[in-house]
Amino acid sequence: MKPTLYIKFLTSYALFGILAFVVLCTFTQHSVNHYLEQHEAQQLYRESAQIASDYASSFANNTLSLQDFQTQMQTLGNYLSAEIWVMDNEGRILFNSADATVGQRAADAQYTMLPRFDTTDFGNTYSMIGDFYGSFSEETLTVFSSVTANYRVHSYVLIHKPVSNIIRTSNQLMNIAFFTVGIVFLSSFLIMLFFTLFVYRPIRKITRVAQNYAKSNFEPRIGLHTNDEIGFLANTMDYMANELDTLEEDQRKFISNVSHDFRSPLTSIKGYVEAMQDGTIPPELQSKYLGIILFETERLTKLTQGILDLNRFGHHGIMLDLADFDINRMIKTTILTFEGTCSKKGLSFDLVLTGQELFVTADMTKIQQVLYNLIDNATKFSHNNSAIKIETSIKNEKVLISVKDSGIGIPADSIKKIWDRFYKTDLSRGKDKKGTGLGLAIVKEILQAHKEHINVISTEGVGTEFIFTLPLSKREQEQ
C-alpha cells in the first residue's frame, strides 16, 4: 500500500506555503499599497487644506511675509518628505518649498508655467498619481486645495510626495507580514512533524499489523501505550489479535477433540459389526456386543447434541423463556432421574433447601439442564456409598444453589480449564467413559446468558462443590 495519505498531507502543506506566498506578493501587496496611498492622500489633503486656509490666505492678504512663508513651508515639507507648491489659476508656480531662492526673488521675477494644469484632471477626487505634467522623474502623489478670497479661487496649494516613499513603507509592512507568515509556516511544519510522529506513524504501524491479521498471522503486536484514541485502537487490536489467536487455537483443539471423540466409538461400532458379519463373534455373544454398540451410539448422540447446543449458544445467543418457578421442586424432580445410578453406587442425596418453596426467575428448561449436568458430574465422580449435598440459600436478592460431592476432586491446575469444551482432567478419564467434556461448557453458556455466575471449590481426593446464582423472583422479594 502506498502512503498516499501522507503524500497528500505533504502536498497540501507545500501548496499552503506556495499559496500564502503568492497571495502575499499579489493581493496583499496591492491592498497594502492601495491603502497606504489612500491614507497618505488623506493626510496630505488635510495638510494642504490647512495651508490653504491659514498660511496661503494670510500671504495673499499681505499679513505674512514671503520669507516667513518660505521658512514655514520648507520646515513642513521636510517633515512631510514632500514639496509644497502654490499655483495660480493660469498654471504659474508662485511658490515652491524646494526652491531656496524664492525668498530673494524680485517682484517681476519670471515664474515657471504649467500651461496644461487643470484641476479637472484630478477627477472627482483631490489627488492624483503620476509625473504631474512632466514635473517629476518618478511617480508622485499629488493633492491640492484651493485658496479662496472674496468668494473666488485665486490659487491652489499642492503637495507632492514621491510614491517611492509610500512603497518603502509598504515594503516594511510586507516584511513584517512575510516574517509573520514564515513563523506560521514554521509552526505548521512543527505541527506536521508532531502529526507524523504521533498520528501518521502509529496509524501506519496499525495498518501494517492489520494486514498481518488479515493473513491470519496474529503474532505481531502493535505495542502502542498512549492515552488517546490511537492508543485505545492499538490496545483493542492487540486484544482482538490475542482473542483471534486463542480462537484459532481453540478451533484446532476442537477439531482434534471432536475427531478423537468420534473416531473411538465409530471404530468400536465398525469393528463389532464386521466381526458379527464375518462370524468372528458367534450368535450367542452378539447380544452382548450389540449392547456395546448401543452404548457407543448413545455416546455419539449425546456428543452431537452437545456440539449443536454449544454452537447455538456461542454464535446466535440463547433465547430465554423467563418465568417464575420453584427451584426446590426442580431439584427434587431432577434427582429422581438418577435413582438407578445412585442405587448401583450406593449414593444418597442430602437436601438442605430454604423453605418449602423457593421461586426464582429464569428459563426453567435450561436451568434444569444446568442442574442435570452438575448432578450427573457429581454422581460420576463420587465414591461409592457417599452422599451428594444439594443446598439452596438466599443472599442479596439472589438464590445460591450448591451441588457438592465427596469424590475424586479436581486438580488445582485444571480448575480454570474445566469450562473449556472437550476438556477432561486426567483423573476423570478413567471414571467418565460416557462423558463428552461439554457438560460444564454448556452450564457456563446458559448461566452467562442469564447474566449469572458459577464458581467451583474443589480439593483433590476430597470432593468438589459447584455454586451458581439465580435471581430471586419478585413474589419472594415481596413476602
Tab-separated table of C-alpha atoms in Angstrom:
chain	number	residue	atom	x	y	z
A	1	MET	CA	0.000	0.000	0.000
A	2	LYS	CA	1.384	3.380	-0.987
A	3	PRO	CA	1.464	6.065	1.745
A	4	THR	CA	-0.989	8.240	-0.198
A	5	LEU	CA	-2.406	9.923	2.899
A	6	TYR	CA	0.990	11.248	3.927
A	7	ILE	CA	1.798	12.356	0.367
A	8	LYS	CA	-1.499	14.231	0.243
A	9	PHE	CA	-0.684	15.847	3.560
A	10	LEU	CA	2.779	16.939	2.381
A	11	THR	CA	1.332	18.201	-0.892
A	12	SER	CA	-1.282	20.208	0.993
A	13	TYR	CA	1.435	21.664	3.204
A	14	ALA	CA	3.556	22.699	0.182
A	15	LEU	CA	0.535	24.161	-1.606
A	16	PHE	CA	-0.341	26.093	1.541
A	17	GLY	CA	3.149	27.656	1.587
A	18	ILE	CA	3.107	28.489	-2.131
A	19	LEU	CA	-0.426	29.890	-1.976
A	20	ALA	CA	0.411	32.011	1.069
A	21	PHE	CA	3.484	33.428	-0.708
A	22	VAL	CA	1.546	34.164	-3.915
A	23	VAL	CA	-1.302	35.836	-2.020
A	24	LEU	CA	1.148	37.998	-0.083
A	25	CYS	CA	3.021	39.011	-3.236
A	26	THR	CA	-0.113	39.908	-5.194
A	27	PHE	CA	-3.348	40.559	-3.388
A	28	THR	CA	-1.881	41.584	-0.015
A	29	GLN	CA	0.862	43.762	-1.586
A	30	HIS	CA	-1.649	45.510	-3.834
A	31	SER	CA	-4.109	46.012	-0.965
A	32	VAL	CA	-1.413	47.439	1.327
A	33	ASN	CA	-0.149	49.814	-1.410
A	34	HIS	CA	-3.649	50.998	-2.192
A	35	TYR	CA	-4.455	51.508	1.485
A	36	LEU	CA	-1.243	53.460	2.129
A	37	GLU	CA	-1.788	55.648	-0.960
A	38	GLN	CA	-5.326	56.451	0.161
A	39	HIS	CA	-4.208	57.050	3.719
A	40	GLU	CA	-1.281	59.255	2.629
A	41	ALA	CA	-3.545	61.174	0.263
A	42	GLN	CA	-5.947	61.911	3.117
A	43	GLN	CA	-3.104	63.043	5.369
A	44	LEU	CA	-1.595	65.315	2.690
A	45	TYR	CA	-5.010	66.705	1.791
A	46	ARG	CA	-5.586	67.727	5.399
A	47	GLU	CA	-2.207	69.444	5.430
A	48	SER	CA	-2.874	71.255	2.103
A	49	ALA	CA	-6.281	72.378	3.307
A	50	GLN	CA	-4.693	73.703	6.494
A	51	ILE	CA	-2.032	75.575	4.500
A	52	ALA	CA	-4.689	76.981	2.151
A	53	SER	CA	-6.823	78.284	4.983
A	54	ASP	CA	-4.051	79.622	7.232
A	55	TYR	CA	-0.744	80.291	5.530
A	56	ALA	CA	-1.675	80.906	1.878
A	57	SER	CA	-4.620	83.164	2.631
A	58	SER	CA	-2.519	85.195	5.079
A	59	PHE	CA	0.228	85.505	2.481
A	60	ALA	CA	-2.290	86.527	-0.187
A	61	ASN	CA	-3.677	89.210	2.138
A	62	ASN	CA	-0.143	90.514	2.830
A	63	THR	CA	-0.348	89.530	6.521
A	64	LEU	CA	2.526	87.062	6.177
A	65	SER	CA	5.909	87.855	4.578
A	66	LEU	CA	7.283	85.703	1.766
A	67	GLN	CA	10.370	84.908	3.843
A	68	ASP	CA	8.296	83.676	6.794
A	69	PHE	CA	6.021	81.683	4.498
A	70	GLN	CA	9.073	80.136	2.797
A	71	THR	CA	10.571	79.114	6.151
A	72	GLN	CA	7.366	77.535	7.414
A	73	MET	CA	6.737	75.639	4.142
A	74	GLN	CA	10.296	74.303	3.995
A	75	THR	CA	10.001	73.059	7.575
A	76	LEU	CA	6.641	71.433	6.846
A	77	GLY	CA	7.919	69.974	3.553
A	78	ASN	CA	10.904	68.408	5.293
A	79	TYR	CA	8.583	66.977	7.915
A	80	LEU	CA	6.272	65.509	5.277
A	81	SER	CA	9.131	64.491	2.924
A	82	ALA	CA	7.217	66.358	0.246
A	83	GLU	CA	7.260	69.501	-1.913
A	84	ILE	CA	4.689	72.231	-1.325
A	85	TRP	CA	3.634	74.414	-4.250
A	86	VAL	CA	1.361	77.419	-4.661
A	87	MET	CA	-0.053	77.883	-8.199
A	88	ASP	CA	-2.365	80.452	-9.681
A	89	ASN	CA	-5.310	79.722	-11.948
A	90	GLU	CA	-3.192	80.038	-15.095
A	91	GLY	CA	-0.652	77.387	-14.028
A	92	ARG	CA	2.157	79.626	-12.780
A	93	ILE	CA	4.130	78.178	-9.858
A	94	LEU	CA	4.090	81.084	-7.420
A	95	PHE	CA	5.878	79.190	-4.668
A	96	ASN	CA	7.956	76.018	-4.324
A	97	SER	CA	9.180	74.902	-0.913
A	98	ALA	CA	12.098	73.113	-2.580
A	99	ASP	CA	13.339	76.393	-4.139
A	100	ALA	CA	15.713	78.039	-1.629
A	101	THR	CA	15.947	81.285	-3.646
A	102	VAL	CA	12.278	82.084	-3.668
A	103	GLY	CA	12.736	84.465	-0.794
A	104	GLN	CA	15.270	86.597	-2.777
A	105	ARG	CA	13.184	86.929	-5.988
A	106	ALA	CA	12.257	90.335	-7.284
A	107	ALA	CA	8.734	91.333	-7.758
A	108	ASP	CA	8.990	90.996	-11.523
A	109	ALA	CA	10.645	87.573	-11.425
A	110	GLN	CA	9.575	85.024	-14.036
A	111	TYR	CA	7.565	82.076	-12.690
A	112	THR	CA	7.570	78.531	-14.045
A	113	MET	CA	4.467	77.863	-16.096
A	114	LEU	CA	2.449	74.653	-16.345
A	115	PRO	CA	0.013	75.641	-19.081
A	116	ARG	CA	-1.659	72.226	-19.099
A	117	PHE	CA	-2.564	72.414	-15.401
A	118	ASP	CA	-6.255	71.768	-14.978
A	119	THR	CA	-7.977	70.779	-11.723
A	120	THR	CA	-10.477	68.728	-13.665
A	121	ASP	CA	-7.664	66.239	-14.324
A	122	PHE	CA	-7.988	65.200	-10.705
A	123	GLY	CA	-11.489	63.909	-11.448
A	124	ASN	CA	-13.881	63.780	-8.544
A	125	THR	CA	-11.023	63.215	-6.068
A	126	TYR	CA	-8.473	65.605	-4.590
A	127	SER	CA	-5.423	63.520	-5.533
A	128	MET	CA	-3.640	62.003	-8.496
A	129	ILE	CA	-0.540	59.853	-9.129
A	130	GLY	CA	1.884	60.495	-11.996
A	131	ASP	CA	4.717	62.815	-13.059
A	132	PHE	CA	2.426	65.877	-12.747
A	133	TYR	CA	2.716	67.178	-16.280
A	134	GLY	CA	6.354	66.134	-16.603
A	135	SER	CA	7.454	67.991	-13.458
A	136	PHE	CA	8.911	64.865	-11.783
A	137	SER	CA	11.056	61.989	-12.993
A	138	GLU	CA	9.288	59.420	-10.810
A	139	GLU	CA	5.762	58.511	-9.779
A	140	THR	CA	4.470	61.162	-7.414
A	141	LEU	CA	1.322	61.503	-5.320
A	142	THR	CA	-0.178	64.998	-5.681
A	143	VAL	CA	-3.025	66.537	-3.671
A	144	PHE	CA	-4.429	70.041	-3.962
A	145	SER	CA	-6.610	72.500	-2.073
A	146	SER	CA	-7.933	75.804	-3.387
A	147	VAL	CA	-7.101	79.176	-1.825
A	148	THR	CA	-10.139	81.444	-1.820
A	149	ALA	CA	-10.528	85.135	-1.176
A	150	ASN	CA	-13.678	87.197	-1.563
A	151	TYR	CA	-15.548	84.032	-2.510
A	152	ARG	CA	-13.323	83.288	-5.501
A	153	VAL	CA	-10.460	80.884	-6.082
A	154	HIS	CA	-7.309	82.742	-6.969
A	155	SER	CA	-4.693	79.997	-6.368
A	156	TYR	CA	-4.049	76.415	-5.276
A	157	VAL	CA	-1.858	74.713	-2.665
A	158	LEU	CA	-0.366	71.467	-3.978
A	159	ILE	CA	1.666	68.897	-2.053
A	160	HIS	CA	3.792	66.385	-3.979
A	161	LYS	CA	5.183	63.255	-2.332
A	162	PRO	CA	7.174	60.544	-4.162
A	163	VAL	CA	5.324	57.248	-4.368
A	164	SER	CA	8.650	55.528	-3.617
A	165	ASN	CA	8.341	56.745	-0.024
A	166	ILE	CA	4.918	55.080	0.222
A	167	ILE	CA	6.258	51.889	-1.384
A	168	ARG	CA	9.122	51.890	1.112
A	169	THR	CA	6.622	51.966	3.977
A	170	SER	CA	4.589	49.290	2.232
A	171	ASN	CA	7.657	47.080	1.908
A	172	GLN	CA	8.394	47.474	5.587
A	173	LEU	CA	4.868	46.360	6.417
A	174	MET	CA	5.132	43.481	3.942
A	175	ASN	CA	8.393	42.372	5.542
A	176	ILE	CA	6.516	42.099	8.821
A	177	ALA	CA	3.772	40.134	7.038
A	178	PHE	CA	6.292	37.781	5.416
A	179	PHE	CA	8.013	37.289	8.759
A	180	THR	CA	4.670	36.509	10.394
A	181	VAL	CA	3.707	34.053	7.656
A	182	GLY	CA	7.153	32.467	7.967
A	183	ILE	CA	6.546	31.899	11.675
A	184	VAL	CA	3.114	30.439	10.888
A	185	PHE	CA	4.644	28.206	8.204
A	186	LEU	CA	7.345	27.043	10.625
A	187	SER	CA	4.707	26.409	13.288
A	188	SER	CA	2.666	24.387	10.819
A	189	PHE	CA	5.826	22.427	9.982
A	190	LEU	CA	6.220	21.599	13.669
A	191	ILE	CA	2.563	20.561	13.753
A	192	MET	CA	3.173	18.367	10.702
A	193	LEU	CA	6.193	16.834	12.423
A	194	PHE	CA	4.084	16.206	15.523
A	195	PHE	CA	1.363	14.691	13.316
A	196	THR	CA	3.956	12.458	11.616
A	197	LEU	CA	5.414	11.173	14.866
A	198	PHE	CA	2.257	10.793	16.941
A	199	VAL	CA	-0.509	10.199	14.377
A	200	TYR	CA	0.720	9.079	10.961
A	201	ARG	CA	3.443	6.649	12.074
A	202	PRO	CA	1.189	4.902	14.647
A	203	ILE	CA	-1.614	4.633	12.063
A	204	ARG	CA	0.812	3.220	9.516
A	205	LYS	CA	2.063	0.715	12.086
A	206	ILE	CA	-1.516	-0.266	12.906
A	207	THR	CA	-2.215	-0.704	9.181
A	208	ARG	CA	0.803	-2.977	8.659
A	209	VAL	CA	-0.122	-5.129	11.652
A	210	ALA	CA	-3.771	-5.262	10.496
A	211	GLN	CA	-2.558	-6.596	7.135
A	212	ASN	CA	-0.812	-9.415	9.008
A	213	TYR	CA	-4.020	-10.110	10.925
A	214	ALA	CA	-5.910	-10.302	7.625
A	215	LYS	CA	-3.459	-13.057	6.580
A	216	SER	CA	-4.172	-14.983	9.821
A	217	ASN	CA	-0.791	-14.018	11.266
A	218	PHE	CA	-1.661	-12.903	14.805
A	219	GLU	CA	1.867	-12.859	16.228
A	220	PRO	CA	2.780	-9.170	15.598
A	221	ARG	CA	1.600	-6.772	18.266
A	222	ILE	CA	1.240	-3.015	17.840
A	223	GLY	CA	2.525	-2.161	21.293
A	224	LEU	CA	1.354	1.475	21.475
A	225	HIS	CA	0.708	2.687	25.019
A	226	THR	CA	-0.677	6.197	24.633
A	227	ASN	CA	-3.694	7.577	26.476
A	228	ASP	CA	-5.603	8.684	23.395
A	229	GLU	CA	-7.875	7.263	20.699
A	230	ILE	CA	-4.949	5.798	18.727
A	231	GLY	CA	-3.602	4.074	21.833
A	232	PHE	CA	-7.091	2.749	22.580
A	233	LEU	CA	-7.400	1.470	18.984
A	234	ALA	CA	-3.970	-0.194	19.194
A	235	ASN	CA	-4.801	-1.874	22.518
A	236	THR	CA	-8.151	-3.014	21.132
A	237	MET	CA	-6.476	-4.533	18.082
A	238	ASP	CA	-3.858	-6.246	20.260
A	239	TYR	CA	-6.666	-7.683	22.367
A	240	MET	CA	-8.538	-8.724	19.210
A	241	ALA	CA	-5.416	-10.453	17.844
A	242	ASN	CA	-4.956	-12.305	21.121
A	243	GLU	CA	-8.582	-13.401	21.086
A	244	LEU	CA	-8.419	-14.471	17.430
A	245	ASP	CA	-5.190	-16.358	18.071
A	246	THR	CA	-6.801	-18.082	21.041
A	247	LEU	CA	-9.911	-18.802	18.989
A	248	GLU	CA	-7.823	-20.312	16.198
A	249	GLU	CA	-6.013	-22.485	18.714
A	250	ASP	CA	-9.352	-23.466	20.261
A	251	GLN	CA	-10.661	-24.397	16.825
A	252	ARG	CA	-7.662	-26.625	16.225
A	253	LYS	CA	-8.174	-28.265	19.614
A	254	PHE	CA	-11.894	-28.509	18.955
A	255	ILE	CA	-11.374	-30.320	15.658
A	256	SER	CA	-8.757	-32.580	17.225
A	257	ASN	CA	-11.013	-33.444	20.177
A	258	VAL	CA	-14.096	-33.957	18.027
A	259	SER	CA	-12.123	-36.194	15.660
A	260	HIS	CA	-10.816	-38.237	18.597
A	261	ASP	CA	-14.173	-38.499	20.369
A	262	PHE	CA	-15.964	-39.518	17.160
A	263	ARG	CA	-13.245	-41.856	15.899
A	264	SER	CA	-13.114	-44.028	19.044
A	265	PRO	CA	-16.818	-45.069	19.170
A	266	LEU	CA	-17.071	-45.328	15.385
A	267	THR	CA	-14.060	-47.626	15.314
A	268	SER	CA	-15.647	-49.797	18.015
A	269	ILE	CA	-19.003	-49.907	16.219
A	270	LYS	CA	-17.383	-50.743	12.886
A	271	GLY	CA	-15.188	-53.443	14.429
A	272	TYR	CA	-18.013	-55.197	16.239
A	273	VAL	CA	-20.373	-55.039	13.228
A	274	GLU	CA	-17.689	-56.504	10.917
A	275	ALA	CA	-16.917	-59.222	13.481
A	276	MET	CA	-20.596	-60.216	13.615
A	277	GLN	CA	-20.839	-60.197	9.814
A	278	ASP	CA	-17.854	-62.486	9.234
A	279	GLY	CA	-18.778	-64.814	12.113
A	280	THR	CA	-15.872	-63.878	14.381
A	281	ILE	CA	-18.432	-63.151	17.097
A	282	PRO	CA	-20.730	-66.181	17.463
A	283	PRO	CA	-24.520	-65.631	17.556
A	284	GLU	CA	-24.762	-66.421	21.264
A	285	LEU	CA	-22.419	-63.449	22.059
A	286	GLN	CA	-23.953	-60.952	19.639
A	287	SER	CA	-26.448	-59.662	22.222
A	288	LYS	CA	-23.532	-58.585	24.447
A	289	TYR	CA	-21.742	-56.722	21.671
A	290	LEU	CA	-24.965	-55.181	20.374
A	291	GLY	CA	-25.284	-53.613	23.829
A	292	ILE	CA	-21.788	-52.179	23.461
A	293	ILE	CA	-22.734	-50.796	20.031
A	294	LEU	CA	-25.879	-49.236	21.541
A	295	PHE	CA	-23.748	-47.711	24.319
A	296	GLU	CA	-21.372	-46.175	21.785
A	297	THR	CA	-24.309	-44.938	19.667
A	298	GLU	CA	-25.832	-43.174	22.667
A	299	ARG	CA	-22.447	-41.618	23.360
A	300	LEU	CA	-22.260	-40.293	19.791
A	301	THR	CA	-25.810	-38.950	20.024
A	302	LYS	CA	-25.032	-37.146	23.268
A	303	LEU	CA	-21.809	-35.717	21.814
A	304	THR	CA	-23.597	-34.484	18.685
A	305	GLN	CA	-26.367	-32.847	20.720
A	306	GLY	CA	-23.806	-31.143	22.968
A	307	ILE	CA	-21.953	-29.727	19.964
A	308	LEU	CA	-25.219	-28.440	18.479
A	309	ASP	CA	-26.180	-26.813	21.780
A	310	LEU	CA	-22.828	-25.075	22.162
A	311	ASN	CA	-22.890	-23.903	18.561
A	312	ARG	CA	-26.322	-22.375	19.099
A	313	PHE	CA	-25.308	-20.772	22.383
A	314	GLY	CA	-21.974	-19.398	21.158
A	315	HIS	CA	-22.926	-17.903	17.784
A	316	HIS	CA	-26.572	-16.928	17.986
A	317	GLY	CA	-27.031	-16.457	21.699
A	318	ILE	CA	-29.701	-18.130	23.794
A	319	MET	CA	-33.362	-17.181	23.566
A	320	LEU	CA	-34.549	-17.275	27.150
A	321	ASP	CA	-38.118	-18.031	28.145
A	322	LEU	CA	-38.100	-16.362	31.547
A	323	ALA	CA	-40.681	-17.420	34.098
A	324	ASP	CA	-41.088	-17.864	37.845
A	325	PHE	CA	-40.688	-21.446	39.099
A	326	ASP	CA	-39.891	-23.309	42.306
A	327	ILE	CA	-36.190	-24.229	42.277
A	328	ASN	CA	-36.629	-26.563	45.278
A	329	ARG	CA	-39.203	-28.621	43.404
A	330	MET	CA	-36.989	-28.730	40.286
A	331	ILE	CA	-34.100	-30.097	42.364
A	332	LYS	CA	-36.318	-32.827	43.837
A	333	THR	CA	-37.631	-33.738	40.386
A	334	THR	CA	-34.183	-33.800	38.763
A	335	ILE	CA	-32.568	-36.143	41.320
A	336	LEU	CA	-35.272	-38.746	40.586
A	337	THR	CA	-33.697	-39.329	37.146
A	338	PHE	CA	-30.508	-40.546	38.871
A	339	GLU	CA	-32.233	-43.143	41.026
A	340	GLY	CA	-30.807	-46.066	39.051
A	341	THR	CA	-27.235	-44.748	39.064
A	342	CYS	CA	-27.414	-43.921	42.775
A	343	SER	CA	-28.718	-47.396	43.633
A	344	LYS	CA	-25.790	-49.072	41.822
A	345	LYS	CA	-23.152	-46.941	43.577
A	346	GLY	CA	-24.918	-46.638	46.914
A	347	LEU	CA	-25.199	-42.843	46.629
A	348	SER	CA	-27.629	-40.718	48.592
A	349	PHE	CA	-28.757	-37.082	48.347
A	350	ASP	CA	-28.605	-34.696	51.280
A	351	LEU	CA	-31.025	-31.823	50.531
A	352	VAL	CA	-30.698	-28.607	52.546
A	353	LEU	CA	-33.371	-26.422	50.948
A	354	THR	CA	-34.568	-22.993	52.090
A	355	GLY	CA	-38.314	-23.069	52.719
A	356	GLN	CA	-40.960	-25.361	51.306
A	357	GLU	CA	-40.976	-23.326	48.100
A	358	LEU	CA	-38.306	-21.017	46.669
A	359	PHE	CA	-39.201	-19.199	43.457
A	360	VAL	CA	-36.641	-17.862	41.014
A	361	THR	CA	-36.968	-16.063	37.659
A	362	ALA	CA	-35.161	-17.886	34.846
A	363	ASP	CA	-35.595	-20.199	31.866
A	364	MET	CA	-36.933	-23.329	33.516
A	365	THR	CA	-35.845	-25.820	30.830
A	366	LYS	CA	-32.284	-24.534	30.603
A	367	ILE	CA	-31.807	-24.311	34.380
A	368	GLN	CA	-32.990	-27.922	34.596
A	369	GLN	CA	-30.237	-28.751	32.091
A	370	VAL	CA	-27.722	-26.965	34.341
A	371	LEU	CA	-28.870	-28.958	37.389
A	372	TYR	CA	-28.841	-32.211	35.431
A	373	ASN	CA	-25.266	-31.678	34.192
A	374	LEU	CA	-23.948	-30.726	37.642
A	375	ILE	CA	-25.686	-33.632	39.398
A	376	ASP	CA	-24.590	-36.003	36.617
A	377	ASN	CA	-20.959	-34.967	37.196
A	378	ALA	CA	-21.401	-35.427	40.948
A	379	THR	CA	-22.747	-38.996	40.549
A	380	LYS	CA	-19.968	-39.943	38.114
A	381	PHE	CA	-17.080	-38.800	40.267
A	382	SER	CA	-18.420	-39.570	43.760
A	383	HIS	CA	-17.027	-42.527	45.653
A	384	ASN	CA	-19.358	-45.451	46.252
A	385	ASN	CA	-21.618	-45.223	49.301
A	386	SER	CA	-21.162	-41.472	49.666
A	387	ALA	CA	-23.607	-38.541	49.800
A	388	ILE	CA	-24.217	-35.667	47.401
A	389	LYS	CA	-25.279	-32.488	49.167
A	390	ILE	CA	-27.576	-30.014	47.369
A	391	GLU	CA	-28.311	-26.735	49.121
A	392	THR	CA	-30.289	-23.554	48.370
A	393	SER	CA	-29.964	-20.223	50.195
A	394	ILE	CA	-30.860	-16.543	49.717
A	395	LYS	CA	-28.384	-13.677	49.739
A	396	ASN	CA	-28.904	-10.101	48.459
A	397	GLU	CA	-31.966	-10.961	46.355
A	398	LYS	CA	-30.084	-13.865	44.777
A	399	VAL	CA	-30.665	-17.577	45.237
A	400	LEU	CA	-27.471	-19.617	45.646
A	401	ILE	CA	-27.650	-23.272	44.540
A	402	SER	CA	-24.836	-25.584	45.634
A	403	VAL	CA	-24.094	-29.118	44.382
A	404	LYS	CA	-21.370	-30.777	46.470
A	405	ASP	CA	-19.922	-34.287	46.137
A	406	SER	CA	-17.360	-36.305	48.086
A	407	GLY	CA	-15.475	-37.590	45.077
A	408	ILE	CA	-12.075	-37.528	43.431
A	409	GLY	CA	-11.893	-33.724	43.219
A	410	ILE	CA	-10.270	-31.574	40.551
A	411	PRO	CA	-6.506	-30.841	40.403
A	412	ALA	CA	-5.641	-27.203	41.120
A	413	ASP	CA	-4.051	-26.708	37.706
A	414	SER	CA	-7.261	-27.838	35.989
A	415	ILE	CA	-9.774	-25.616	37.810
A	416	LYS	CA	-9.712	-22.866	35.132
A	417	LYS	CA	-9.764	-25.366	32.265
A	418	ILE	CA	-12.865	-27.366	33.208
A	419	TRP	CA	-15.082	-24.797	31.430
A	420	ASP	CA	-13.308	-25.396	28.114
A	421	ARG	CA	-15.038	-27.528	25.531
A	422	PHE	CA	-13.981	-31.189	25.449
A	423	TYR	CA	-11.644	-30.709	28.403
A	424	LYS	CA	-11.273	-33.705	30.712
A	425	THR	CA	-8.871	-33.955	33.616
A	426	ASP	CA	-6.529	-36.902	33.746
A	427	LEU	CA	-8.345	-38.147	36.875
A	428	SER	CA	-11.733	-38.131	35.143
A	429	ARG	CA	-10.704	-40.067	32.042
A	430	GLY	CA	-10.782	-43.380	33.814
A	431	LYS	CA	-14.086	-42.649	35.564
A	432	ASP	CA	-16.105	-40.922	32.854
A	433	LYS	CA	-16.448	-43.355	29.977
A	434	LYS	CA	-19.561	-41.713	28.535
A	435	GLY	CA	-18.552	-38.109	29.134
A	436	THR	CA	-18.027	-35.731	26.225
A	437	GLY	CA	-16.295	-32.872	28.023
A	438	LEU	CA	-19.109	-30.489	27.003
A	439	GLY	CA	-21.340	-30.531	30.094
A	440	LEU	CA	-19.663	-27.774	32.078
A	441	ALA	CA	-19.150	-25.652	28.936
A	442	ILE	CA	-22.926	-25.805	28.348
A	443	VAL	CA	-23.580	-24.935	32.010
A	444	LYS	CA	-21.408	-21.838	31.760
A	445	GLU	CA	-23.019	-20.679	28.499
A	446	ILE	CA	-26.531	-20.993	29.973
A	447	LEU	CA	-25.683	-19.087	33.158
A	448	GLN	CA	-23.849	-16.363	31.211
A	449	ALA	CA	-26.991	-15.937	29.097
A	450	HIS	CA	-28.869	-15.363	32.369
A	451	LYS	CA	-26.106	-12.913	33.413
A	452	GLU	CA	-25.436	-15.080	36.447
A	453	HIS	CA	-22.255	-16.610	37.873
A	454	ILE	CA	-20.951	-20.064	38.765
A	455	ASN	CA	-17.962	-20.879	40.970
A	456	VAL	CA	-16.201	-24.112	41.835
A	457	ILE	CA	-14.420	-25.160	45.015
A	458	SER	CA	-12.512	-28.423	44.823
A	459	THR	CA	-9.882	-30.354	46.747
A	460	GLU	CA	-8.236	-33.314	45.084
A	461	GLY	CA	-9.277	-36.541	46.811
A	462	VAL	CA	-11.897	-34.754	48.980
A	463	GLY	CA	-14.626	-33.542	46.652
A	464	THR	CA	-15.992	-30.721	44.528
A	465	GLU	CA	-18.662	-28.065	45.067
A	466	PHE	CA	-20.318	-26.042	42.300
A	467	ILE	CA	-22.242	-22.904	43.359
A	468	PHE	CA	-24.319	-20.830	40.925
A	469	THR	CA	-26.759	-17.948	41.340
A	470	LEU	CA	-30.246	-17.165	40.057
A	471	PRO	CA	-32.388	-14.045	40.596
A	472	LEU	CA	-34.977	-14.289	43.345
A	473	SER	CA	-38.477	-13.844	41.933
A	474	LYS	CA	-40.453	-10.697	42.790
A	475	ARG	CA	-43.062	-12.735	44.635
A	476	GLU	CA	-40.360	-13.975	47.027
A	477	GLN	CA	-38.996	-10.440	47.472
A	478	GLU	CA	-42.451	-9.106	48.383
A	479	GLN	CA	-43.030	-11.727	51.067
